[in-house]
Structure formats: structure tokens, C-alpha cells
CSV table of C-alpha atoms and ligand atoms in Angstrom, one decimal:
chain,number,residue,atom,x,y,z
A,62,UNK,CA,-21.3,-24.8,8.6
A,63,UNK,CA,-17.9,-25.2,10.2
A,64,UNK,CA,-15.0,-23.8,8.3
A,65,UNK,CA,-11.3,-23.1,8.9
A,66,UNK,CA,-10.2,-19.5,9.4
A,67,UNK,CA,-6.8,-18.0,9.5
A,68,UNK,CA,-7.1,-16.0,12.7
A,69,UNK,CA,-4.7,-13.2,13.9
A,70,UNK,CA,-2.7,-14.2,17.0
A,71,UNK,CA,-0.6,-11.1,17.4
A,72,UNK,CA,1.5,-8.6,15.5
A,73,UNK,CA,4.5,-6.4,15.9
A,74,UNK,CA,6.7,-4.0,14.1
A,75,UNK,CA,10.2,-2.4,14.0
A,76,UNK,CA,11.4,0.9,12.7
A,77,UNK,CA,15.1,1.9,12.2
A,78,UNK,CA,16.2,4.4,14.8
A,79,UNK,CA,17.2,7.2,12.4
A,80,UNK,CA,14.3,9.6,11.8
A,81,UNK,CA,14.5,12.0,8.9
A,82,UNK,CA,12.3,15.1,9.0
A,83,UNK,CA,11.0,16.8,5.8
A,84,UNK,CA,13.2,19.8,6.5
A,85,UNK,CA,16.4,17.6,6.0
A,86,UNK,CA,15.5,17.2,2.3
A,87,UNK,CA,15.3,21.0,1.8
A,88,UNK,CA,19.0,21.2,2.6
A,89,UNK,CA,19.9,19.4,-0.6
A,90,UNK,CA,16.8,19.6,-2.8
A,91,UNK,CA,14.5,22.2,-4.2
A,92,UNK,CA,11.7,21.2,-1.9
A,93,UNK,CA,10.0,22.3,1.4
A,94,UNK,CA,8.4,20.8,4.4
A,95,UNK,CA,5.2,22.6,3.4
A,96,UNK,CA,5.2,21.0,-0.1
A,97,UNK,CA,5.8,17.5,1.2
A,98,UNK,CA,3.2,17.8,4.0
A,99,UNK,CA,0.4,19.3,1.9
A,100,UNK,CA,0.9,17.0,-1.1
A,101,UNK,CA,1.5,13.8,0.8
A,102,UNK,CA,0.7,14.1,4.5
A,103,UNK,CA,4.3,12.9,5.2
A,104,UNK,CA,6.2,14.7,8.0
A,105,UNK,CA,9.0,12.3,8.7
A,106,UNK,CA,10.3,8.8,7.9
A,107,UNK,CA,12.8,6.3,9.2
A,108,UNK,CA,15.9,5.2,7.3
A,109,UNK,CA,18.0,2.1,8.0
A,110,UNK,CA,21.6,2.7,9.1
A,111,UNK,CA,24.5,1.6,6.9
A,112,UNK,CA,24.7,-2.2,7.1
A,113,UNK,CA,21.2,-2.5,8.6
A,114,UNK,CA,19.4,-5.0,6.3
A,115,UNK,CA,15.8,-5.7,5.4
A,116,UNK,CA,16.2,-9.0,7.3
A,117,UNK,CA,17.4,-7.2,10.4
A,118,UNK,CA,14.1,-5.1,10.5
A,119,UNK,CA,12.0,-8.2,9.7
A,120,UNK,CA,13.6,-10.3,12.4
A,121,UNK,CA,12.9,-7.6,15.0
A,122,UNK,CA,9.3,-7.2,13.8
A,123,UNK,CA,8.9,-11.0,13.9
A,124,UNK,CA,10.2,-11.3,17.5
A,125,UNK,CA,7.8,-8.5,18.5
A,126,UNK,CA,4.9,-10.3,16.9
A,127,UNK,CA,5.8,-13.6,18.7
A,128,UNK,CA,6.0,-11.7,22.0
A,129,UNK,CA,2.7,-10.0,21.3
A,130,UNK,CA,1.1,-13.4,20.5
A,131,UNK,CA,2.8,-15.1,23.5
A,132,UNK,CA,4.1,-17.7,21.1
A,133,UNK,CA,7.4,-19.5,20.4
A,134,UNK,CA,9.0,-19.6,16.9
A,135,UNK,CA,8.8,-23.4,17.1
A,136,UNK,CA,5.0,-23.1,16.8
A,137,UNK,CA,5.3,-21.5,13.3
A,138,UNK,CA,4.9,-23.7,10.2
A,139,UNK,CA,5.7,-21.0,7.6
A,140,UNK,CA,6.9,-17.5,7.0
A,141,UNK,CA,5.6,-15.5,4.0
A,142,UNK,CA,7.7,-12.3,3.6
A,143,UNK,CA,6.7,-9.5,1.3
A,144,UNK,CA,9.6,-7.3,0.1
A,145,UNK,CA,10.9,-5.6,-3.0
A,146,UNK,CA,14.2,-4.8,-1.3
A,147,UNK,CA,15.6,-8.3,-0.3
A,148,UNK,CA,19.0,-8.6,1.4
A,149,UNK,CA,20.3,-10.6,-1.6
A,150,UNK,CA,19.0,-11.7,-5.0
A,151,UNK,CA,18.7,-15.1,-3.5
A,152,UNK,CA,18.0,-16.9,-1.2
A,153,UNK,CA,14.8,-15.3,0.1
A,154,UNK,CA,15.0,-12.9,3.0
A,155,UNK,CA,12.3,-15.1,4.6
A,156,UNK,CA,14.7,-18.0,5.1
A,157,UNK,CA,17.1,-15.6,6.9
A,158,UNK,CA,14.3,-14.7,9.3
A,159,UNK,CA,13.4,-18.4,9.7
A,160,UNK,CA,17.0,-19.2,10.7
A,161,UNK,CA,17.3,-16.2,13.0
A,162,UNK,CA,14.0,-17.1,14.8
A,163,UNK,CA,15.2,-20.7,15.3
A,164,UNK,CA,12.0,-22.1,13.8
A,165,UNK,CA,13.7,-25.5,13.4
A,166,UNK,CA,11.4,-26.6,10.6
A,167,UNK,CA,8.7,-25.6,8.3
A,168,UNK,CA,9.3,-23.4,5.2
A,169,UNK,CA,9.8,-19.7,4.3
A,170,UNK,CA,9.6,-17.7,1.1
A,171,UNK,CA,9.4,-14.2,-0.3
A,172,UNK,CA,6.6,-12.6,-2.2
A,173,UNK,CA,7.2,-9.6,-4.5
A,174,UNK,CA,4.2,-7.4,-5.2
A,175,UNK,CA,5.8,-4.1,-4.3
A,176,UNK,CA,3.5,-1.9,-2.2
A,177,UNK,CA,0.7,-4.4,-2.5
A,178,UNK,CA,3.0,-7.1,-1.2
A,179,UNK,CA,1.5,-7.5,2.3
A,180,UNK,CA,-2.0,-8.0,0.9
A,181,UNK,CA,-0.6,-10.6,-1.6
A,182,UNK,CA,1.3,-12.3,1.2
A,183,UNK,CA,-1.7,-12.3,3.4
A,184,UNK,CA,-3.8,-13.9,0.7
A,185,UNK,CA,-1.2,-16.6,0.1
A,186,UNK,CA,-0.8,-17.3,3.8
A,187,UNK,CA,-4.6,-17.6,4.0
A,188,UNK,CA,-4.5,-20.1,1.2
A,189,UNK,CA,-1.8,-22.2,2.9
A,190,UNK,CA,-4.0,-22.3,6.1
A,191,UNK,CA,-7.2,-23.1,4.2
A,192,UNK,CA,-5.6,-25.9,2.2
A,193,UNK,CA,-4.1,-27.5,5.3
A,194,UNK,CA,-0.5,-27.0,4.2
A,195,UNK,CA,0.3,-24.9,7.3
A,196,UNK,CA,-1.5,-24.3,10.6
A,197,UNK,CA,0.4,-21.3,11.8
A,198,UNK,CA,1.9,-18.7,9.4
A,199,UNK,CA,3.9,-15.5,10.1
A,200,UNK,CA,3.2,-12.8,7.4
A,201,UNK,CA,5.9,-10.1,7.2
A,202,UNK,CA,6.2,-6.9,5.2
A,203,UNK,CA,9.8,-5.6,5.4
A,204,UNK,CA,11.5,-2.9,3.3
A,205,UNK,CA,14.6,-0.7,2.9
A,206,UNK,CA,13.4,1.5,0.1
A,207,UNK,CA,16.1,4.1,1.1
A,208,UNK,CA,18.4,1.7,-0.9
A,209,UNK,CA,16.6,2.3,-4.2
A,210,UNK,CA,16.1,6.0,-4.1
A,211,UNK,CA,17.4,8.5,-6.7
A,212,UNK,CA,18.5,11.2,-4.2
A,213,UNK,CA,18.4,13.9,-6.9
A,214,UNK,CA,14.7,13.2,-7.8
A,215,UNK,CA,12.6,15.3,-5.5
A,216,UNK,CA,9.4,13.7,-6.9
A,217,UNK,CA,10.2,10.3,-5.3
A,218,UNK,CA,13.0,10.4,-2.7
A,219,UNK,CA,11.0,12.4,-0.2
A,220,UNK,CA,8.1,9.8,-0.2
A,221,UNK,CA,9.6,6.6,1.0
A,222,UNK,CA,10.9,5.1,4.3
A,223,UNK,CA,12.1,1.9,5.8
A,224,UNK,CA,10.5,-0.5,8.3
A,225,UNK,CA,8.9,-3.9,9.0
A,226,UNK,CA,5.7,-5.3,10.4
A,227,UNK,CA,4.6,-8.9,11.1
A,228,UNK,CA,1.3,-10.7,11.8
A,229,UNK,CA,0.8,-14.2,13.0
A,230,UNK,CA,-2.1,-16.2,11.7
A,231,UNK,CA,-3.3,-19.6,13.0
A,232,UNK,CA,-6.0,-22.0,11.8
A,233,UNK,CA,-9.1,-21.9,14.0
A,234,UNK,CA,-12.6,-23.3,13.5
A,235,UNK,CA,-15.1,-20.7,12.3
A,236,UNK,CA,-18.9,-20.8,11.7
A,237,UNK,CA,-18.6,-19.7,8.1
A,238,UNK,CA,-20.3,-16.3,8.7
A,239,UNK,CA,-18.8,-12.8,8.5
A,240,UNK,CA,-18.9,-12.7,12.3
A,241,UNK,CA,-16.0,-15.2,12.5
A,242,UNK,CA,-12.6,-13.8,13.5
A,243,UNK,CA,-9.8,-14.2,10.9
A,244,UNK,CA,-9.4,-13.5,7.2
A,245,UNK,CA,-12.9,-13.3,5.7
A,246,UNK,CA,-12.0,-12.5,2.1
A,247,UNK,CA,-9.2,-11.3,-0.2
A,248,UNK,CA,-9.1,-9.7,-3.7
A,249,UNK,CA,-5.9,-9.6,-5.8
A,250,UNK,CA,-5.3,-7.9,-9.1
A,251,UNK,CA,-2.4,-6.8,-11.4
A,252,UNK,CA,-2.0,-5.3,-14.8
A,253,UNK,CA,1.5,-5.3,-16.3
A,254,UNK,CA,0.4,-2.8,-19.0
A,255,UNK,CA,1.1,-0.1,-16.5
A,256,UNK,CA,4.8,-1.1,-15.9
A,257,UNK,CA,6.2,2.2,-17.0
A,258,UNK,CA,4.5,4.4,-14.4
A,259,UNK,CA,6.2,2.8,-11.4
A,260,UNK,CA,9.3,0.6,-11.6
A,261,UNK,CA,13.0,0.2,-10.6
A,262,UNK,CA,15.3,0.8,-13.6
A,263,UNK,CA,17.7,-2.1,-12.8
A,264,UNK,CA,17.7,-5.7,-12.1
A,265,UNK,CA,19.5,-9.1,-12.3
A,266,UNK,CA,18.7,-10.1,-15.9
A,267,UNK,CA,18.4,-6.6,-17.4
A,268,UNK,CA,21.3,-4.5,-16.0
A,269,UNK,CA,23.0,-6.7,-13.4
A,270,UNK,CA,22.6,-3.7,-11.0
A,271,UNK,CA,20.1,-2.7,-8.4
A,272,UNK,CA,18.7,0.4,-10.1
A,273,UNK,CA,16.6,3.2,-8.6
A,274,UNK,CA,12.8,3.8,-8.3
A,275,UNK,CA,11.1,5.7,-11.2
A,276,UNK,CA,7.5,6.9,-10.8
A,277,UNK,CA,5.0,9.0,-12.7
A,278,UNK,CA,3.3,10.1,-9.5
A,279,UNK,CA,0.3,11.7,-11.0
A,280,UNK,CA,-0.6,8.6,-13.1
A,281,UNK,CA,-0.1,6.3,-10.1
A,282,UNK,CA,-2.3,8.6,-8.0
A,283,UNK,CA,-5.1,8.4,-10.6
A,284,UNK,CA,-5.0,4.6,-10.7
A,285,UNK,CA,-4.8,4.4,-6.9
A,286,UNK,CA,-7.9,6.5,-6.3
A,287,UNK,CA,-10.1,4.3,-8.5
A,288,UNK,CA,-8.6,0.9,-8.0
A,289,UNK,CA,-8.3,1.0,-4.2
A,290,UNK,CA,-12.0,1.7,-3.6
A,291,UNK,CA,-12.9,-0.9,-6.2
A,292,UNK,CA,-10.8,-3.7,-4.7
A,293,UNK,CA,-12.1,-2.7,-1.2
A,294,UNK,CA,-15.7,-3.1,-2.3
A,295,UNK,CA,-14.9,-6.4,-4.0
A,296,UNK,CA,-13.3,-7.9,-0.8
A,297,UNK,CA,-16.2,-6.7,1.4
A,298,UNK,CA,-18.9,-8.0,-0.9
A,299,UNK,CA,-17.1,-11.4,-1.1
A,300,UNK,CA,-17.5,-11.6,2.7
A,301,UNK,CA,-21.1,-10.4,2.5
A,302,UNK,CA,-20.1,-7.1,4.1
A,303,UNK,CA,-20.5,-3.4,3.2
A,304,UNK,CA,-18.6,-0.2,4.1
A,305,UNK,CA,-20.9,0.2,7.1
A,306,UNK,CA,-19.5,-2.9,8.7
A,307,UNK,CA,-15.9,-1.6,8.7
A,308,UNK,CA,-14.5,-0.6,12.1
A,309,UNK,CA,-11.0,0.3,10.8
A,310,UNK,CA,-9.6,0.9,7.3
A,311,UNK,CA,-5.9,0.0,7.5
A,312,UNK,CA,-4.7,1.3,4.1
A,313,UNK,CA,-1.3,1.4,2.4
A,314,UNK,CA,0.3,4.6,3.6
A,315,UNK,CA,1.5,6.3,0.4
A,316,UNK,CA,-0.3,9.6,0.4
A,317,UNK,CA,-2.9,11.1,2.8
A,318,UNK,CA,-4.9,12.5,-0.1
A,319,UNK,CA,-5.2,9.0,-1.6
A,320,UNK,CA,-6.3,7.6,1.7
A,321,UNK,CA,-8.9,10.4,2.2
A,322,UNK,CA,-10.3,9.9,-1.2
A,323,UNK,CA,-10.6,6.1,-0.8
A,324,UNK,CA,-12.3,6.5,2.6
A,325,UNK,CA,-14.7,8.9,1.0
A,326,UNK,CA,-15.5,6.5,-1.8
A,327,UNK,CA,-16.4,3.8,0.7
A,328,UNK,CA,-18.3,6.3,2.9
A,329,UNK,CA,-16.0,5.9,5.8
A,330,UNK,CA,-15.2,8.8,8.1
A,331,UNK,CA,-11.5,9.5,8.6
A,332,UNK,CA,-11.9,8.7,12.4
A,333,UNK,CA,-12.1,5.1,11.3
A,334,UNK,CA,-8.8,5.1,9.4
A,335,UNK,CA,-5.4,4.1,10.9
A,336,UNK,CA,-2.9,6.7,9.8
A,337,UNK,CA,0.8,6.4,10.1
A,338,UNK,CA,1.9,8.0,6.8
A,339,UNK,CA,2.8,11.2,8.7
A,340,UNK,CA,5.5,9.3,10.7
A,341,UNK,CA,6.5,6.5,8.4
A,342,UNK,CA,6.2,7.8,4.8
A,343,UNK,CA,5.6,5.1,2.2
A,344,UNK,CA,7.3,1.9,3.4
A,345,UNK,CA,5.9,-0.2,0.5
A,346,UNK,CA,5.0,-3.8,1.7
A,347,UNK,CA,5.7,-2.8,5.3
A,348,UNK,CA,3.2,0.0,5.4
A,349,UNK,CA,0.0,-2.0,6.2
A,350,UNK,CA,1.6,-4.2,8.9
A,351,UNK,CA,3.3,-1.2,10.4
A,352,UNK,CA,-0.1,0.6,10.5
A,353,UNK,CA,-1.8,-2.5,11.9
A,354,UNK,CA,0.7,-3.0,14.6
A,355,UNK,CA,0.6,0.7,15.6
A,356,UNK,CA,-3.3,0.5,15.7
A,357,UNK,CA,-3.2,-2.5,17.9
A,358,UNK,CA,-0.5,-1.1,20.2
A,359,UNK,CA,-2.4,2.2,20.6
A,360,UNK,CA,-5.6,0.3,21.6
A,361,UNK,CA,-7.6,1.6,18.6
A,362,UNK,CA,-8.0,-1.9,17.1
A,363,UNK,CA,-9.8,-4.3,19.4
A,364,UNK,CA,-10.7,-8.0,19.3
A,365,UNK,CA,-13.8,-8.5,17.0
A,366,UNK,CA,-13.2,-5.3,15.0
A,367,UNK,CA,-13.6,-5.6,11.2
A,368,UNK,CA,-10.5,-4.4,9.3
A,369,UNK,CA,-10.3,-3.6,5.6
A,370,UNK,CA,-6.7,-3.5,4.3
A,371,UNK,CA,-6.0,-2.3,0.8
A,372,UNK,CA,-2.9,-1.4,-1.2
A,373,UNK,CA,-1.6,-0.6,-4.7
A,374,UNK,CA,1.9,-0.4,-6.1
A,375,UNK,CA,4.3,-1.2,-9.0
A,376,UNK,CA,3.1,-3.7,-11.6
A,377,UNK,CA,0.6,-2.3,-11.2
A,378,UNK,CA,-0.5,-4.8,-8.5
A,379,UNK,CA,-3.4,-4.0,-6.1
A,380,UNK,CA,-5.7,-5.8,-3.7
A,381,UNK,CA,-7.6,-5.9,-0.4
A,382,UNK,CA,-8.4,-8.1,2.5
A,383,UNK,CA,-11.2,-8.1,5.0
A,384,UNK,CA,-10.1,-9.5,8.4
A,385,UNK,CA,-11.9,-9.6,11.7
A,386,UNK,CA,-9.4,-9.0,14.5
B,102,UT7,O1,3.2,3.2,-3.0
B,102,UT7,C1,3.1,3.1,-4.4
B,102,UT7,C2,2.1,3.9,-4.9
B,102,UT7,N1,2.6,5.3,-5.0
B,102,UT7,C3,1.7,6.3,-4.8
B,102,UT7,O2,0.6,6.0,-4.4
B,102,UT7,C4,2.1,7.7,-5.1
B,102,UT7,C5,1.1,8.3,-5.9
B,102,UT7,N2,1.4,9.7,-6.2
B,102,UT7,C6,1.5,10.7,-5.3
B,102,UT7,O3,1.4,10.5,-4.2
B,102,UT7,C7,1.6,12.1,-5.9
B,102,UT7,O4,1.4,12.1,-7.3
B,102,UT7,C8,3.0,12.8,-5.6
B,102,UT7,C9,3.1,13.1,-4.1
B,102,UT7,C10,4.1,11.8,-6.0
B,102,UT7,C11,3.1,14.1,-6.3
B,102,UT7,O5,2.1,14.9,-6.0
B,102,UT7,P1,1.2,15.7,-7.1
B,102,UT7,O6,0.3,16.6,-6.5
B,102,UT7,O7,0.7,14.7,-8.1
B,102,UT7,O8,2.4,16.6,-7.8
B,102,UT7,P2,2.9,16.6,-9.3
B,102,UT7,O9,3.7,15.3,-9.5
B,102,UT7,O10,1.9,16.9,-10.3
B,102,UT7,O11,3.9,17.8,-9.2
B,102,UT7,C12,3.4,19.1,-9.0
B,102,UT7,C13,4.6,20.1,-9.0
B,102,UT7,C14,5.6,19.8,-10.1
B,102,UT7,O12,6.1,21.1,-10.5
B,102,UT7,P3,5.5,21.9,-11.8
B,102,UT7,O13,5.8,20.9,-13.0
B,102,UT7,O14,4.1,22.1,-11.6
B,102,UT7,O15,6.4,23.1,-11.8
B,102,UT7,C15,6.7,19.0,-9.5
B,102,UT7,O16,7.9,19.2,-10.2
B,102,UT7,O17,5.4,19.8,-7.8
B,102,UT7,C16,6.7,19.6,-8.1
B,102,UT7,N3,7.3,18.7,-7.2
B,102,UT7,C17,7.9,19.1,-6.0
B,102,UT7,N4,8.0,20.4,-5.5
B,102,UT7,C18,8.6,20.5,-4.3
B,102,UT7,C19,7.4,17.3,-7.2
B,102,UT7,N5,8.0,16.9,-6.1
B,102,UT7,C20,8.3,18.0,-5.3
B,102,UT7,C21,8.9,18.2,-4.1
B,102,UT7,N6,9.0,19.4,-3.6
B,102,UT7,N7,9.4,17.1,-3.3
């Protein structure tokens, strides 16, 4: 049976030039490199410079993805950009990227599902392709979480970083089997009952201010360990696949211990996991496309490999996608 698939054409990423090592936090906070490394796997992260915006990172990642795909921006029909740290309340950061790329047409919009944002954006881009509304879609995850940190809270400010990653999908004919290249399945979930364990304490209609991130880390950790394995299994089974079929797990990079426990639950050795948490920290919606682009650039991810991506974040919102590269 012939079907349409949203197939990866190329990807790219961009990280701000400023690198902050764990030791830098120990100068102002009651923390140590040892604590951060052993509890999270994080060794360093990148922070945007003053005046460097989420759109600046997104535009550079988008240009890198176009170069990697050998494509021109005029070939794009749409941009779906996942972020919780937009340049402005409106318009969308995606429209700034659209203009900067010189797309000349099409449409662009933002998606907000915090750390699960890239998976949600991917699922929406896939739906645009499958419904025929767009043939070629750029999916971007871009964040400047350094702008919403409470620098006195050692339980959160050491965890996050800034960056952006982009992936280009284009409609191609498939056979309808799990051997097809492209997005094979997605699974999206949210549960607003868990609002209080991860949120930003400000916003347009509540405080007319930006606010800072608040998290009950242990509680989020507990949900992450169970929900990530569950959504991964659901996405795989929707595509008629099992854990044995995975070539690479490309997980949200929040905490090495969460990634290890998810890999264990789906019986996957850590050699099959793309890891960037040590160098990027948690970059929210940017973390999966950053890991994906790093894995492709390093030659680990090859054409035909089956990738499972999964993420969880504020909402709570969580989900997974199976994609054959
Ligand atoms: O991307 C969105 C999803 N977010 C996540 O997935 C994050 C999930 N949560 C986590 O990754 C972990 O829960 C954390 C890394 C945030 C915390 O690790 P933990 O092992 O759960 O530690 P904890 O919160 O239970 O804290 C243990 C101790 C506490 O001290 P007491 O109460 O035992 O005296 C904390 O105050 O560690 C203390 N602590 C720190 N100590 C040194 C918390 N942060 C730090 C720190 N340095 N930076």
C-alpha cells in the first residue's frame, strides 16, 4: 500500500559560544562539580550572550539544516518551532525565522510543550505533511532557558542551557511498512494535574512578568522514569516495532540517570543512546534536535537507522516518535 511519509532531509544545530563549566556555579552557590555530575551527568552548558535571542539561535540552526539537506529556504512550506522562551509574547519566534531565512511564502508558528516541545512539533509537522497542507516542513527546537532561571536556586539553575536544533521533513512515497524512511509513529500525552511540580511563576495574564522556573525535581524525576518508557513503547507498537528494532534512542537530555533508567526499561544498551547531556545540560525543546544533529554529524546515525525520540516536561506533557532516518 502506497502511503505518504514525512522523511528527514537534513538537520543542523547551533550553540551559543559561551560555555559554562559546573565549577563556575560553585563560586556563587553551595554546590560542587561532583554533585552536579553525579546527580545529573551534566558537566557544562552553553549560555546565550546578552542580546542573543532564541530566534538568533534558531536561525543559525535552520541555516545549518538547510545546508546539511542541500536545500534552499524557498523549498520550505512551513516552519513549526517549539519553544517556551520566545523572543516576544507575540508574534511567534517562528515567523522571525521565516523572515530571516527569506522563505518568501508558506507559514510559520510556535508550539509550546516545554521540554516535550520538539516531539509535539514533530507530530504536528507530520500531520501537516500527511494531510497534504505542506510538503516540506522545518521543525525547530530553540530555547534560552538561561533567561528564566532563579540564580539563587541551586536545585534548578545548574541544570539548564541554551541552544537550538532543526530538522527538515519532506513528503515522500512510502510502502506503508516499518521499513519506510520517515516518521513511522508518534504518541503525545499531557496531564495538567501535575502543573505545580514544574512551571514558571510568571506570565502575561497572571503577573505581566516573565517569572522564573520552579521545579520539584524528585517528583518530575519519578514521573519521567515511568512515563518515558511507556510513551516509547506506545510509539514503537503503533509502528509494529519493538525495542529490539531501535538503532538509536535520541532522548530528551535532562538527566543521565533518567536516560539510563529509560534505556533499561526498553532493554536498550547505553551504546545505542545518543548522549549530549554532559555538554549541553537540559535545553528543553532544543535538546532532542541538538542530540539528533550531533549524532548525525558524528556519523553515529546513518540512513536507514530506526530512531526513538522521547521527552517529558512541564504540563506535564510527554511523548515519543519513531523515525527511520
Ligand atoms: O526537562 C524537564 C524535566 N526535568 C527533569 O527531568 C528533571 C528531573 N529531576 C532531576 O533531574 C533530579 O531530581 C534533580 C537533578 C533535579 C535533583 O536530583 P535528586 O537526586 O532528585 O536530588 P534532590 O532534589 O532529592 O536533592 C538531594 C539533596 C538535597 O539536600 P538535602 O535536602 O538532602 O540536604 C538538595 O538540597 O541535594 C541538594 N541539592 C544540591 N546540592 C548540591 C539540590 N541541588 C543541589 C546542587 N548542589 N546543585
